[in-house]
PDB file of N, CA and C in Angstrom:
ATOM      1  N   MET A1326      64.174  73.671 -33.505  1.00 94.00           N
ATOM      2  CA  MET A1326      63.655  74.887 -32.909  1.00 94.00           C
ATOM      3  C   MET A1326      62.390  75.291 -33.668  1.00 94.00           C
ATOM      4  N   ASP A1327      61.393  75.714 -32.929  1.00 97.00           N
ATOM      5  CA  ASP A1327      60.123  76.133 -33.522  1.00 97.00           C
ATOM      6  C   ASP A1327      60.234  77.500 -34.186  1.00 97.00           C
ATOM      7  N   VAL A1328      59.400  77.705 -35.181  1.00 97.00           N
ATOM      8  CA  VAL A1328      59.290  78.992 -35.850  1.00 97.00           C
ATOM      9  C   VAL A1328      57.842  79.453 -35.718  1.00 97.00           C
ATOM     10  N   VAL A1329      57.655  80.594 -35.087  1.00 98.00           N
ATOM     11  CA  VAL A1329      56.326  81.186 -34.930  1.00 98.00           C
ATOM     12  C   VAL A1329      56.180  82.281 -35.977  1.00 98.00           C
ATOM     13  N   ILE A1330      55.066  82.243 -36.705  1.00 97.00           N
ATOM     14  CA  ILE A1330      54.807  83.252 -37.725  1.00 97.00           C
ATOM     15  C   ILE A1330      53.474  83.920 -37.429  1.00 97.00           C
ATOM     16  N   LEU A1331      53.513  85.229 -37.234  1.00 96.00           N
ATOM     17  CA  LEU A1331      52.307  85.994 -36.944  1.00 96.00           C
ATOM     18  C   LEU A1331      51.566  86.282 -38.246  1.00 96.00           C
ATOM     19  N   CYS A1332      50.381  85.702 -38.383  1.00 94.00           N
ATOM     20  CA  CYS A1332      49.611  85.786 -39.631  1.00 94.00           C
ATOM     21  C   CYS A1332      48.210  86.328 -39.390  1.00 94.00           C
ATOM     22  N   GLY A1333      47.994  87.076 -38.332  1.00 86.00           N
ATOM     23  CA  GLY A1333      46.639  87.454 -37.968  1.00 86.00           C
ATOM     24  C   GLY A1333      46.220  88.866 -38.270  1.00 86.00           C
ATOM     25  N   GLY A1334      47.140  89.719 -38.676  1.00 81.00           N
ATOM     26  CA  GLY A1334      46.809  91.116 -38.917  1.00 81.00           C
ATOM     27  C   GLY A1334      45.921  91.320 -40.132  1.00 81.00           C
ATOM     28  N   LYS A1335      45.337  92.491 -40.205  1.00 75.00           N
ATOM     29  CA  LYS A1335      44.389  92.783 -41.281  1.00 75.00           C
ATOM     30  C   LYS A1335      45.051  93.302 -42.550  1.00 75.00           C
ATOM     31  N   GLY A1336      46.297  93.670 -42.515  1.00 69.00           N
ATOM     32  CA  GLY A1336      47.018  94.072 -43.716  1.00 69.00           C
ATOM     33  C   GLY A1336      46.431  95.277 -44.406  1.00 69.00           C
ATOM     34  N   THR A1337      46.023  96.272 -43.638  1.00 69.00           N
ATOM     35  CA  THR A1337      45.321  97.419 -44.212  1.00 69.00           C
ATOM     36  C   THR A1337      46.180  98.253 -45.157  1.00 69.00           C
ATOM     37  N   ARG A1338      47.495  98.240 -45.000  1.00 72.00           N
ATOM     38  CA  ARG A1338      48.346  99.030 -45.892  1.00 72.00           C
ATOM     39  C   ARG A1338      48.462  98.412 -47.286  1.00 72.00           C
ATOM     40  N   LEU A1339      47.980  97.204 -47.422  1.00 68.00           N
ATOM     41  CA  LEU A1339      48.008  96.523 -48.715  1.00 68.00           C
ATOM     42  C   LEU A1339      46.570  96.147 -49.103  1.00 68.00           C
ATOM     43  N   SER A1340      45.648  97.074 -48.833  1.00 70.00           N
ATOM     44  CA  SER A1340      44.219  96.777 -48.940  1.00 70.00           C
ATOM     45  C   SER A1340      43.761  96.363 -50.329  1.00 70.00           C
ATOM     46  N   GLU A1341      44.504  96.724 -51.373  1.00 72.00           N
ATOM     47  CA  GLU A1341      44.110  96.290 -52.717  1.00 72.00           C
ATOM     48  C   GLU A1341      44.086  94.765 -52.802  1.00 72.00           C
ATOM     49  N   GLU A1342      44.961  94.122 -52.075  1.00 71.00           N
ATOM     50  CA  GLU A1342      45.050  92.662 -52.067  1.00 71.00           C
ATOM     51  C   GLU A1342      44.318  92.038 -50.884  1.00 71.00           C
ATOM     52  N   THR A1343      44.358  92.708 -49.737  1.00 67.00           N
ATOM     53  CA  THR A1343      43.908  92.075 -48.495  1.00 67.00           C
ATOM     54  C   THR A1343      42.415  92.170 -48.231  1.00 67.00           C
ATOM     55  N   THR A1344      41.652  92.692 -49.151  1.00 80.00           N
ATOM     56  CA  THR A1344      40.200  92.637 -48.980  1.00 80.00           C
ATOM     57  C   THR A1344      39.697  91.223 -49.244  1.00 80.00           C
ATOM     58  N   VAL A1345      40.452  90.442 -50.008  1.00 82.00           N
ATOM     59  CA  VAL A1345      40.027  89.079 -50.327  1.00 82.00           C
ATOM     60  C   VAL A1345      40.901  87.998 -49.688  1.00 82.00           C
ATOM     61  N   LYS A1346      42.094  88.363 -49.231  1.00 87.00           N
ATOM     62  CA  LYS A1346      43.002  87.384 -48.634  1.00 87.00           C
ATOM     63  C   LYS A1346      43.860  88.055 -47.571  1.00 87.00           C
ATOM     64  N   PRO A1347      44.365  87.297 -46.601  1.00 91.00           N
ATOM     65  CA  PRO A1347      45.274  87.891 -45.614  1.00 91.00           C
ATOM     66  C   PRO A1347      46.622  88.212 -46.242  1.00 91.00           C
ATOM     67  N   LYS A1348      47.313  89.200 -45.681  1.00 90.00           N
ATOM     68  CA  LYS A1348      48.575  89.667 -46.256  1.00 90.00           C
ATOM     69  C   LYS A1348      49.601  88.548 -46.468  1.00 90.00           C
ATOM     70  N   PRO A1349      49.760  87.592 -45.554  1.00 93.00           N
ATOM     71  CA  PRO A1349      50.745  86.536 -45.801  1.00 93.00           C
ATOM     72  C   PRO A1349      50.448  85.686 -47.035  1.00 93.00           C
ATOM     73  N   MET A1350      49.225  85.800 -47.566  1.00 93.00           N
ATOM     74  CA  MET A1350      48.845  85.003 -48.727  1.00 93.00           C
ATOM     75  C   MET A1350      48.933  85.779 -50.040  1.00 93.00           C
ATOM     76  N   VAL A1351      49.389  87.024 -49.989  1.00 91.00           N
ATOM     77  CA  VAL A1351      49.633  87.786 -51.213  1.00 91.00           C
ATOM     78  C   VAL A1351      50.787  87.096 -51.943  1.00 91.00           C
ATOM     79  N   LYS A1352      50.634  86.915 -53.231  1.00 92.00           N
ATOM     80  CA  LYS A1352      51.613  86.132 -53.980  1.00 92.00           C
ATOM     81  C   LYS A1352      52.825  86.945 -54.430  1.00 92.00           C
ATOM     82  N   ILE A1353      53.951  86.277 -54.356  1.00 90.00           N
ATOM     83  CA  ILE A1353      55.193  86.722 -54.974  1.00 90.00           C
ATOM     84  C   ILE A1353      55.509  85.616 -55.974  1.00 90.00           C
ATOM     85  N   GLY A1354      55.461  85.942 -57.243  1.00 93.00           N
ATOM     86  CA  GLY A1354      55.550  84.887 -58.255  1.00 93.00           C
ATOM     87  C   GLY A1354      54.266  84.075 -58.198  1.00 93.00           C
ATOM     88  N   ASP A1355      54.393  82.772 -58.096  1.00 92.00           N
ATOM     89  CA  ASP A1355      53.198  81.922 -58.050  1.00 92.00           C
ATOM     90  C   ASP A1355      52.915  81.353 -56.664  1.00 92.00           C
ATOM     91  N   LYS A1356      53.618  81.829 -55.638  1.00 92.00           N
ATOM     92  CA  LYS A1356      53.435  81.333 -54.269  1.00 92.00           C
ATOM     93  C   LYS A1356      53.225  82.498 -53.309  1.00 92.00           C
ATOM     94  N   PRO A1357      52.454  82.279 -52.234  1.00 94.00           N
ATOM     95  CA  PRO A1357      52.230  83.350 -51.256  1.00 94.00           C
ATOM     96  C   PRO A1357      53.478  83.675 -50.434  1.00 94.00           C
ATOM     97  N   ILE A1358      53.496  84.884 -49.902  1.00 93.00           N
ATOM     98  CA  ILE A1358      54.605  85.329 -49.046  1.00 93.00           C
ATOM     99  C   ILE A1358      54.892  84.294 -47.967  1.00 93.00           C
ATOM    100  N   LEU A1359      53.849  83.783 -47.337  1.00 95.00           N
ATOM    101  CA  LEU A1359      54.005  82.819 -46.250  1.00 95.00           C
ATOM    102  C   LEU A1359      54.786  81.581 -46.695  1.00 95.00           C
ATOM    103  N   TRP A1360      54.515  81.088 -47.873  1.00 94.00           N
ATOM    104  CA  TRP A1360      55.247  79.937 -48.405  1.00 94.00           C
ATOM    105  C   TRP A1360      56.731  80.262 -48.526  1.00 94.00           C
ATOM    106  N   HIS A1361      57.052  81.456 -48.998  1.00 94.00           N
ATOM    107  CA  HIS A1361      58.454  81.861 -49.151  1.00 94.00           C
ATOM    108  C   HIS A1361      59.156  81.921 -47.787  1.00 94.00           C
ATOM    109  N   ILE A1362      58.469  82.428 -46.771  1.00 95.00           N
ATOM    110  CA  ILE A1362      59.046  82.485 -45.423  1.00 95.00           C
ATOM    111  C   ILE A1362      59.352  81.079 -44.923  1.00 95.00           C
ATOM    112  N   ILE A1363      58.379  80.188 -45.062  1.00 95.00           N
ATOM    113  CA  ILE A1363      58.552  78.805 -44.603  1.00 95.00           C
ATOM    114  C   ILE A1363      59.673  78.127 -45.376  1.00 95.00           C
ATOM    115  N   LYS A1364      59.709  78.324 -46.650  1.00 93.00           N
ATOM    116  CA  LYS A1364      60.758  77.737 -47.497  1.00 93.00           C
ATOM    117  C   LYS A1364      62.149  78.223 -47.047  1.00 93.00           C
ATOM    118  N   TYR A1365      62.252  79.499 -46.714  1.00 92.00           N
ATOM    119  CA  TYR A1365      63.518  80.076 -46.269  1.00 92.00           C
ATOM    120  C   TYR A1365      63.980  79.429 -44.960  1.00 92.00           C
ATOM    121  N   TYR A1366      63.097  79.369 -43.970  1.00 94.00           N
ATOM    122  CA  TYR A1366      63.472  78.747 -42.696  1.00 94.00           C
ATOM    123  C   TYR A1366      63.822  77.275 -42.894  1.00 94.00           C
ATOM    124  N   SER A1367      63.068  76.596 -43.725  1.00 93.00           N
ATOM    125  CA  SER A1367      63.302  75.186 -43.986  1.00 93.00           C
ATOM    126  C   SER A1367      64.693  74.952 -44.599  1.00 93.00           C
ATOM    127  N   PHE A1368      65.122  75.866 -45.439  1.00 92.00           N
ATOM    128  CA  PHE A1368      66.452  75.774 -46.044  1.00 92.00           C
ATOM    129  C   PHE A1368      67.531  75.677 -44.973  1.00 92.00           C
ATOM    130  N   PHE A1369      67.306  76.337 -43.833  1.00 94.00           N
ATOM    131  CA  PHE A1369      68.274  76.332 -42.739  1.00 94.00           C
ATOM    132  C   PHE A1369      67.971  75.266 -41.690  1.00 94.00           C
ATOM    133  N   GLY A1370      67.073  74.343 -41.996  1.00 94.00           N
ATOM    134  CA  GLY A1370      66.814  73.204 -41.128  1.00 94.00           C
ATOM    135  C   GLY A1370      65.699  73.378 -40.117  1.00 94.00           C
ATOM    136  N   PHE A1371      64.974  74.463 -40.193  1.00 96.00           N
ATOM    137  CA  PHE A1371      63.847  74.673 -39.285  1.00 96.00           C
ATOM    138  C   PHE A1371      62.581  74.256 -40.023  1.00 96.00           C
ATOM    139  N   ASN A1372      61.894  73.237 -39.498  1.00 95.00           N
ATOM    140  CA  ASN A1372      60.765  72.658 -40.219  1.00 95.00           C
ATOM    141  C   ASN A1372      59.479  72.569 -39.405  1.00 95.00           C
ATOM    142  N   ARG A1373      59.478  73.105 -38.211  1.00 96.00           N
ATOM    143  CA  ARG A1373      58.264  73.110 -37.389  1.00 96.00           C
ATOM    144  C   ARG A1373      57.774  74.545 -37.264  1.00 96.00           C
ATOM    145  N   PHE A1374      56.576  74.776 -37.789  1.00 97.00           N
ATOM    146  CA  PHE A1374      56.020  76.125 -37.882  1.00 97.00           C
ATOM    147  C   PHE A1374      54.699  76.211 -37.130  1.00 97.00           C
ATOM    148  N   ILE A1375      54.557  77.272 -36.365  1.00 98.00           N
ATOM    149  CA  ILE A1375      53.319  77.548 -35.641  1.00 98.00           C
ATOM    150  C   ILE A1375      52.801  78.876 -36.169  1.00 98.00           C
ATOM    151  N   LEU A1376      51.655  78.843 -36.813  1.00 98.00           N
ATOM    152  CA  LEU A1376      51.096  80.035 -37.436  1.00 98.00           C
ATOM    153  C   LEU A1376      49.983  80.594 -36.575  1.00 98.00           C
ATOM    154  N   ALA A1377      50.136  81.850 -36.156  1.00 97.00           N
ATOM    155  CA  ALA A1377      49.119  82.542 -35.359  1.00 97.00           C
ATOM    156  C   ALA A1377      48.128  83.185 -36.332  1.00 97.00           C
ATOM    157  N   LEU A1378      46.951  82.613 -36.433  1.00 97.00           N
ATOM    158  CA  LEU A1378      45.954  83.068 -37.399  1.00 97.00           C
ATOM    159  C   LEU A1378      44.955  84.017 -36.766  1.00 97.00           C
ATOM    160  N   GLY A1379      44.406  84.878 -37.593  1.00 94.00           N
ATOM    161  CA  GLY A1379      43.367  85.815 -37.168  1.00 94.00           C
ATOM    162  C   GLY A1379      42.519  86.174 -38.370  1.00 94.00           C
ATOM    163  N   TYR A1380      42.807  87.327 -38.962  1.00 93.00           N
ATOM    164  CA  TYR A1380      42.064  87.833 -40.120  1.00 93.00           C
ATOM    165  C   TYR A1380      42.110  86.839 -41.289  1.00 93.00           C
ATOM    166  N   LYS A1381      40.935  86.464 -41.764  1.00 94.00           N
ATOM    167  CA  LYS A1381      40.798  85.544 -42.900  1.00 94.00           C
ATOM    168  C   LYS A1381      41.586  84.248 -42.688  1.00 94.00           C
ATOM    169  N   ALA A1382      41.507  83.712 -41.469  1.00 95.00           N
ATOM    170  CA  ALA A1382      42.219  82.481 -41.110  1.00 95.00           C
ATOM    171  C   ALA A1382      41.844  81.322 -42.024  1.00 95.00           C
ATOM    172  N   ASP A1383      40.584  81.264 -42.452  1.00 95.00           N
ATOM    173  CA  ASP A1383      40.152  80.150 -43.297  1.00 95.00           C
ATOM    174  C   ASP A1383      40.897  80.110 -44.626  1.00 95.00           C
ATOM    175  N   TYR A1384      41.306  81.255 -45.127  1.00 94.00           N
ATOM    176  CA  TYR A1384      42.057  81.324 -46.381  1.00 94.00           C
ATOM    177  C   TYR A1384      43.396  80.591 -46.236  1.00 94.00           C
ATOM    178  N   ILE A1385      44.068  80.842 -45.118  1.00 95.00           N
ATOM    179  CA  ILE A1385      45.357  80.188 -44.863  1.00 95.00           C
ATOM    180  C   ILE A1385      45.156  78.697 -44.616  1.00 95.00           C
ATOM    181  N   LYS A1386      44.132  78.344 -43.860  1.00 95.00           N
ATOM    182  CA  LYS A1386      43.840  76.926 -43.602  1.00 95.00           C
ATOM    183  C   LYS A1386      43.575  76.191 -44.904  1.00 95.00           C
ATOM    184  N   GLN A1387      42.805  76.802 -45.781  1.00 94.00           N
ATOM    185  CA  GLN A1387      42.488  76.171 -47.060  1.00 94.00           C
ATOM    186  C   GLN A1387      43.743  75.973 -47.907  1.00 94.00           C
ATOM    187  N   PHE A1388      44.609  76.972 -47.924  1.00 93.00           N
ATOM    188  CA  PHE A1388      45.849  76.848 -48.683  1.00 93.00           C
ATOM    189  C   PHE A1388      46.650  75.638 -48.213  1.00 93.00           C
ATOM    190  N   PHE A1389      46.845  75.499 -46.917  1.00 90.00           N
ATOM    191  CA  PHE A1389      47.656  74.402 -46.416  1.00 90.00           C
ATOM    192  C   PHE A1389      46.946  73.065 -46.523  1.00 90.00           C
ATOM    193  N   SER A1390      45.642  73.065 -46.484  1.00 88.00           N
ATOM    194  CA  SER A1390      44.886  71.840 -46.719  1.00 88.00           C
ATOM    195  C   SER A1390      45.081  71.367 -48.158  1.00 88.00           C
ATOM    196  N   ASP A1391      44.992  72.293 -49.103  1.00 84.00           N
ATOM    197  CA  ASP A1391      45.173  71.963 -50.519  1.00 84.00           C
ATOM    198  C   ASP A1391      46.622  71.633 -50.841  1.00 84.00           C
ATOM    199  N   TYR A1392      47.547  72.280 -50.173  1.00 78.00           N
ATOM    200  CA  TYR A1392      48.974  72.186 -50.479  1.00 78.00           C
ATOM    201  C   TYR A1392      49.668  71.036 -49.768  1.00 78.00           C
ATOM    202  N   LYS A1393      49.015  70.470 -48.757  1.00 69.00           N
ATOM    203  CA  LYS A1393      49.653  69.493 -47.874  1.00 69.00           C
ATOM    204  C   LYS A1393      50.392  68.379 -48.615  1.00 69.00           C
ATOM    205  N   SER A1394      49.826  67.883 -49.677  1.00 61.00           N
ATOM    206  CA  SER A1394      50.458  66.778 -50.396  1.00 61.00           C
ATOM    207  C   SER A1394      51.715  67.225 -51.139  1.00 61.00           C
ATOM    208  N   GLU A1395      51.918  68.538 -51.246  1.00 63.00           N
ATOM    209  CA  GLU A1395      53.055  69.050 -52.003  1.00 63.00           C
ATOM    210  C   GLU A1395      54.122  69.695 -51.108  1.00 63.00           C
ATOM    211  N   TYR A1396      54.039  69.512 -49.768  1.00 61.00           N
ATOM    212  CA  TYR A1396      55.022  70.142 -48.873  1.00 61.00           C
ATOM    213  C   TYR A1396      56.418  69.800 -49.320  1.00 61.00           C
ATOM    214  N   GLU A1397      57.256  70.806 -49.306  1.00 64.00           N
ATOM    215  CA  GLU A1397      58.630  70.644 -49.751  1.00 64.00           C
ATOM    216  C   GLU A1397      59.504  70.320 -48.547  1.00 64.00           C
ATOM    217  N   GLY A1398      59.741  69.070 -48.321  1.00 66.00           N
ATOM    218  CA  GLY A1398      60.500  68.672 -47.150  1.00 66.00           C
ATOM    219  C   GLY A1398      59.561  68.144 -46.084  1.00 66.00           C
ATOM    220  N   ASN A1399      60.037  68.149 -44.882  1.00 86.00           N
ATOM    221  CA  ASN A1399      59.253  67.582 -43.791  1.00 86.00           C
ATOM    222  C   ASN A1399      58.669  68.675 -42.911  1.00 86.00           C
ATOM    223  N   TRP A1400      57.931  69.573 -43.514  1.00 91.00           N
ATOM    224  CA  TRP A1400      57.337  70.673 -42.774  1.00 91.00           C
ATOM    225  C   TRP A1400      56.245  70.164 -41.858  1.00 91.00           C
ATOM    226  N   GLU A1401      56.263  70.628 -40.627  1.00 94.00           N
ATOM    227  CA  GLU A1401      55.171  70.403 -39.687  1.00 94.00           C
ATOM    228  C   GLU A1401      54.560  71.778 -39.430  1.00 94.00           C
ATOM    229  N   ILE A1402      53.292  71.920 -39.760  1.00 95.00           N
ATOM    230  CA  ILE A1402      52.652  73.224 -39.658  1.00 95.00           C
ATOM    231  C   ILE A1402      51.446  73.138 -38.744  1.00 95.00           C
ATOM    232  N   GLU A1403      51.488  73.933 -37.682  1.00 96.00           N
ATOM    233  CA  GLU A1403      50.399  74.022 -36.704  1.00 96.00           C
ATOM    234  C   GLU A1403      49.653  75.323 -36.974  1.00 96.00           C
ATOM    235  N   LEU A1404      48.375  75.217 -37.307  1.00 97.00           N
ATOM    236  CA  LEU A1404      47.542  76.394 -37.591  1.00 97.00           C
ATOM    237  C   LEU A1404      46.690  76.680 -36.367  1.00 97.00           C
ATOM    238  N   VAL A1405      46.907  77.835 -35.738  1.00 97.00           N
ATOM    239  CA  VAL A1405      46.239  78.142 -34.475  1.00 97.00           C
ATOM    240  C   VAL A1405      45.439  79.440 -34.608  1.00 97.00           C
ATOM    241  N   ASP A1406      44.130  79.342 -34.411  1.00 97.00           N
ATOM    242  CA  ASP A1406      43.294  80.546 -34.395  1.00 97.00           C
ATOM    243  C   ASP A1406      43.580  81.309 -33.113  1.00 97.00           C
ATOM    244  N   THR A1407      44.048  82.531 -33.238  1.00 96.00           N
ATOM    245  CA  THR A1407      44.365  83.336 -32.056  1.00 96.00           C
ATOM    246  C   THR A1407      43.418  84.522 -31.904  1.00 96.00           C
ATOM    247  N   GLY A1408      42.383  84.580 -32.721  1.00 94.00           N
ATOM    248  CA  GLY A1408      41.377  85.635 -32.589  1.00 94.00           C
ATOM    249  C   GLY A1408      41.533  86.744 -33.603  1.00 94.00           C
ATOM    250  N   LEU A1409      40.425  87.274 -34.018  1.00 91.00           N
ATOM    251  CA  LEU A1409      40.414  88.307 -35.046  1.00 91.00           C
ATOM    252  C   LEU A1409      41.043  89.612 -34.579  1.00 91.00           C
ATOM    253  N   ASN A1410      40.786  90.012 -33.346  1.00 91.00           N
ATOM    254  CA  ASN A1410      41.251  91.318 -32.857  1.00 91.00           C
ATOM    255  C   ASN A1410      42.373  91.230 -31.828  1.00 91.00           C
ATOM    256  N   THR A1411      42.982  90.066 -31.691  1.00 92.00           N
ATOM    257  CA  THR A1411      44.061  89.883 -30.723  1.00 92.00           C
ATOM    258  C   THR A1411      45.317  90.611 -31.203  1.00 92.00           C
ATOM    259  N   LEU A1412      45.976  91.308 -30.279  1.00 92.00           N
ATOM    260  CA  LEU A1412      47.213  92.014 -30.611  1.00 92.00           C
ATOM    261  C   LEU A1412      48.402  91.047 -30.586  1.00 92.00           C
ATOM    262  N   LYS A1413      49.548  91.495 -31.041  1.00 92.00           N
ATOM    263  CA  LYS A1413      50.720  90.627 -31.205  1.00 92.00           C
ATOM    264  C   LYS A1413      51.098  89.859 -29.937  1.00 92.00           C
ATOM    265  N   GLY A1414      51.222  90.560 -28.835  1.00 94.00           N
ATOM    266  CA  GLY A1414      51.598  89.904 -27.580  1.00 94.00           C
ATOM    267  C   GLY A1414      50.585  88.849 -27.173  1.00 94.00           C
ATOM    268  N   GLY A1415      49.315  89.150 -27.363  1.00 94.00           N
ATOM    269  CA  GLY A1415      48.254  88.194 -27.057  1.00 94.00           C
ATOM    270  C   GLY A1415      48.320  86.968 -27.948  1.00 94.00           C
ATOM    271  N   ARG A1416      48.651  87.175 -29.203  1.00 94.00           N
ATOM    272  CA  ARG A1416      48.780  86.033 -30.121  1.00 94.00           C
ATOM    273  C   ARG A1416      49.902  85.104 -29.661  1.00 94.00           C
ATOM    274  N   ILE A1417      51.033  85.693 -29.296  1.00 95.00           N
ATOM    275  CA  ILE A1417      52.164  84.881 -28.839  1.00 95.00           C
ATOM    276  C   ILE A1417      51.788  84.125 -27.570  1.00 95.00           C
ATOM    277  N   LYS A1418      51.116  84.777 -26.642  1.00 96.00           N
ATOM    278  CA  LYS A1418      50.680  84.126 -25.404  1.00 96.00           C
ATOM    279  C   LYS A1418      49.753  82.943 -25.708  1.00 96.00           C
ATOM    280  N   LYS A1419      48.858  83.113 -26.667  1.00 96.00           N
ATOM    281  CA  LYS A1419      47.929  82.029 -27.025  1.00 96.00           C
ATOM    282  C   LYS A1419      48.645  80.851 -27.687  1.00 96.00           C
ATOM    283  N   LEU A1420      49.843  81.074 -28.192  1.00 96.00           N
ATOM    284  CA  LEU A1420      50.622  80.000 -28.824  1.00 96.00           C
ATOM    285  C   LEU A1420      51.507  79.251 -27.836  1.00 96.00           C
ATOM    286  N   GLU A1421      51.614  79.766 -26.643  1.00 95.00           N
ATOM    287  CA  GLU A1421      52.559  79.234 -25.652  1.00 95.00           C
ATOM    288  C   GLU A1421      52.504  77.710 -25.534  1.00 95.00           C
ATOM    289  N   LYS A1422      51.324  77.135 -25.490  1.00 97.00           N
ATOM    290  CA  LYS A1422      51.208  75.683 -25.300  1.00 97.00           C
ATOM    291  C   LYS A1422      51.628  74.882 -26.538  1.00 97.00           C
ATOM    292  N   TYR A1423      51.747  75.544 -27.681  1.00 97.00           N
ATOM    293  CA  TYR A1423      52.150  74.867 -28.917  1.00 97.00           C
ATOM    294  C   TYR A1423      53.658  74.906 -29.146  1.00 97.00           C
ATOM    295  N   ILE A1424      54.342  75.802 -28.467  1.00 97.00           N
ATOM    296  CA  ILE A1424      55.785  75.963 -28.648  1.00 97.00           C
ATOM    297  C   ILE A1424      56.502  74.906 -27.815  1.00 97.00           C
ATOM    298  N   LEU A1425      57.238  74.037 -28.477  1.00 95.00           N
ATOM    299  CA  LEU A1425      57.856  72.887 -27.811  1.00 95.00           C
ATOM    300  C   LEU A1425      59.311  73.103 -27.438  1.00 95.00           C
ATOM    301  N   THR A1426      59.884  74.221 -27.844  1.00 93.00           N
ATOM    302  CA  THR A1426      61.298  74.474 -27.568  1.00 93.00           C
ATOM    303  C   THR A1426      61.450  75.674 -26.631  1.00 93.00           C
ATOM    304  N   ASP A1427      62.528  75.680 -25.858  1.00 94.00           N
ATOM    305  CA  ASP A1427      62.772  76.796 -24.944  1.00 94.00           C
ATOM    306  C   ASP A1427      62.998  78.099 -25.706  1.00 94.00           C
ATOM    307  N   ASN A1428      63.693  78.019 -26.811  1.00 96.00           N
ATOM    308  CA  ASN A1428      63.928  79.172 -27.681  1.00 96.00           C
ATOM    309  C   ASN A1428      63.173  78.943 -28.979  1.00 96.00           C
ATOM    310  N   PHE A1429      62.772  80.012 -29.620  1.00 97.00           N
ATOM    311  CA  PHE A1429      62.066  79.876 -30.886  1.00 97.00           C
ATOM    312  C   PHE A1429      62.281  81.122 -31.731  1.00 97.00           C
ATOM    313  N   HIS A1430      62.083  80.958 -33.009  1.00 96.00           N
ATOM    314  CA  HIS A1430      62.139  82.091 -33.932  1.00 96.00           C
ATOM    315  C   HIS A1430      60.743  82.704 -33.999  1.00 96.00           C
ATOM    316  N   LEU A1431      60.689  84.007 -34.225  1.00 96.00           N
ATOM    317  CA  LEU A1431      59.416  84.711 -34.348  1.00 96.00           C
ATOM    318  C   LEU A1431      59.535  85.708 -35.489  1.00 96.00           C
ATOM    319  N   THR A1432      58.581  85.684 -36.401  1.00 95.00           N
ATOM    320  CA  THR A1432      58.578  86.638 -37.503  1.00 95.00           C
ATOM    321  C   THR A1432      57.146  86.977 -37.872  1.00 95.00           C
ATOM    322  N   TYR A1433      57.024  88.008 -38.674  1.00 93.00           N
ATOM    323  CA  TYR A1433      55.729  88.402 -39.201  1.00 93.00           C
ATOM    324  C   TYR A1433      55.440  87.641 -40.482  1.00 93.00           C
ATOM    325  N   GLY A1434      54.170  87.524 -40.820  1.00 92.00           N
ATOM    326  CA  GLY A1434      53.754  86.800 -42.021  1.00 92.00           C
ATOM    327  C   GLY A1434      54.065  87.529 -43.312  1.00 92.00           C
ATOM    328  N   ASP A1435      54.704  88.679 -43.204  1.00 87.00           N
ATOM    329  CA  ASP A1435      55.157  89.379 -44.416  1.00 87.00           C
ATOM    330  C   ASP A1435      56.629  89.745 -44.294  1.00 87.00           C
ATOM    331  N   GLY A1436      57.346  89.050 -43.422  1.00 82.00           N
ATOM    332  CA  GLY A1436      58.741  89.365 -43.131  1.00 82.00           C
ATOM    333  C   GLY A1436      59.725  88.724 -44.086  1.00 82.00           C
ATOM    334  N   LEU A1437      59.859  89.291 -45.279  1.00 83.00           N
ATOM    335  CA  LEU A1437      60.818  88.774 -46.254  1.00 83.00           C
ATOM    336  C   LEU A1437      61.920  89.797 -46.509  1.00 83.00           C
ATOM    337  N   SER A1438      63.106  89.301 -46.787  1.00 79.00           N
ATOM    338  CA  SER A1438      64.205  90.188 -47.152  1.00 79.00           C
ATOM    339  C   SER A1438      65.220  89.388 -47.952  1.00 79.00           C
ATOM    340  N   ASN A1439      66.209  90.061 -48.487  1.00 74.00           N
ATOM    341  CA  ASN A1439      67.287  89.376 -49.182  1.00 74.00           C
ATOM    342  C   ASN A1439      68.648  89.759 -48.590  1.00 74.00           C
ATOM    343  N   ILE A1440      68.647  89.945 -47.287  1.00 70.00           N
ATOM    344  CA  ILE A1440      69.870  90.348 -46.582  1.00 70.00           C
ATOM    345  C   ILE A1440      70.874  89.215 -46.599  1.00 70.00           C
TER     346      ILE A1440
END
């Protein structure tokens, strides 16, 4: 099953960090939030990720380009530019052709918890 992660917002509530990087790339420990989300889904056997990019998309692309040789497991990551000012519903619509499963998981690029 595919996992869609919305990574395009401007992260204005965390502006101390997000002036230089998108919110999903703010670090927890030595890894960005986005890495922790992917690692969590991967633990449960979900390894195909579609990232809806917008604000500072190049930062996320660069991270995965640099990190590719170190992927933990068999992660397949699709990086899709969905536009700087596209709203959530529009981002999901733009990902439609990349989603290969009838059902899919959807989360935000800062959606972490310990529930």
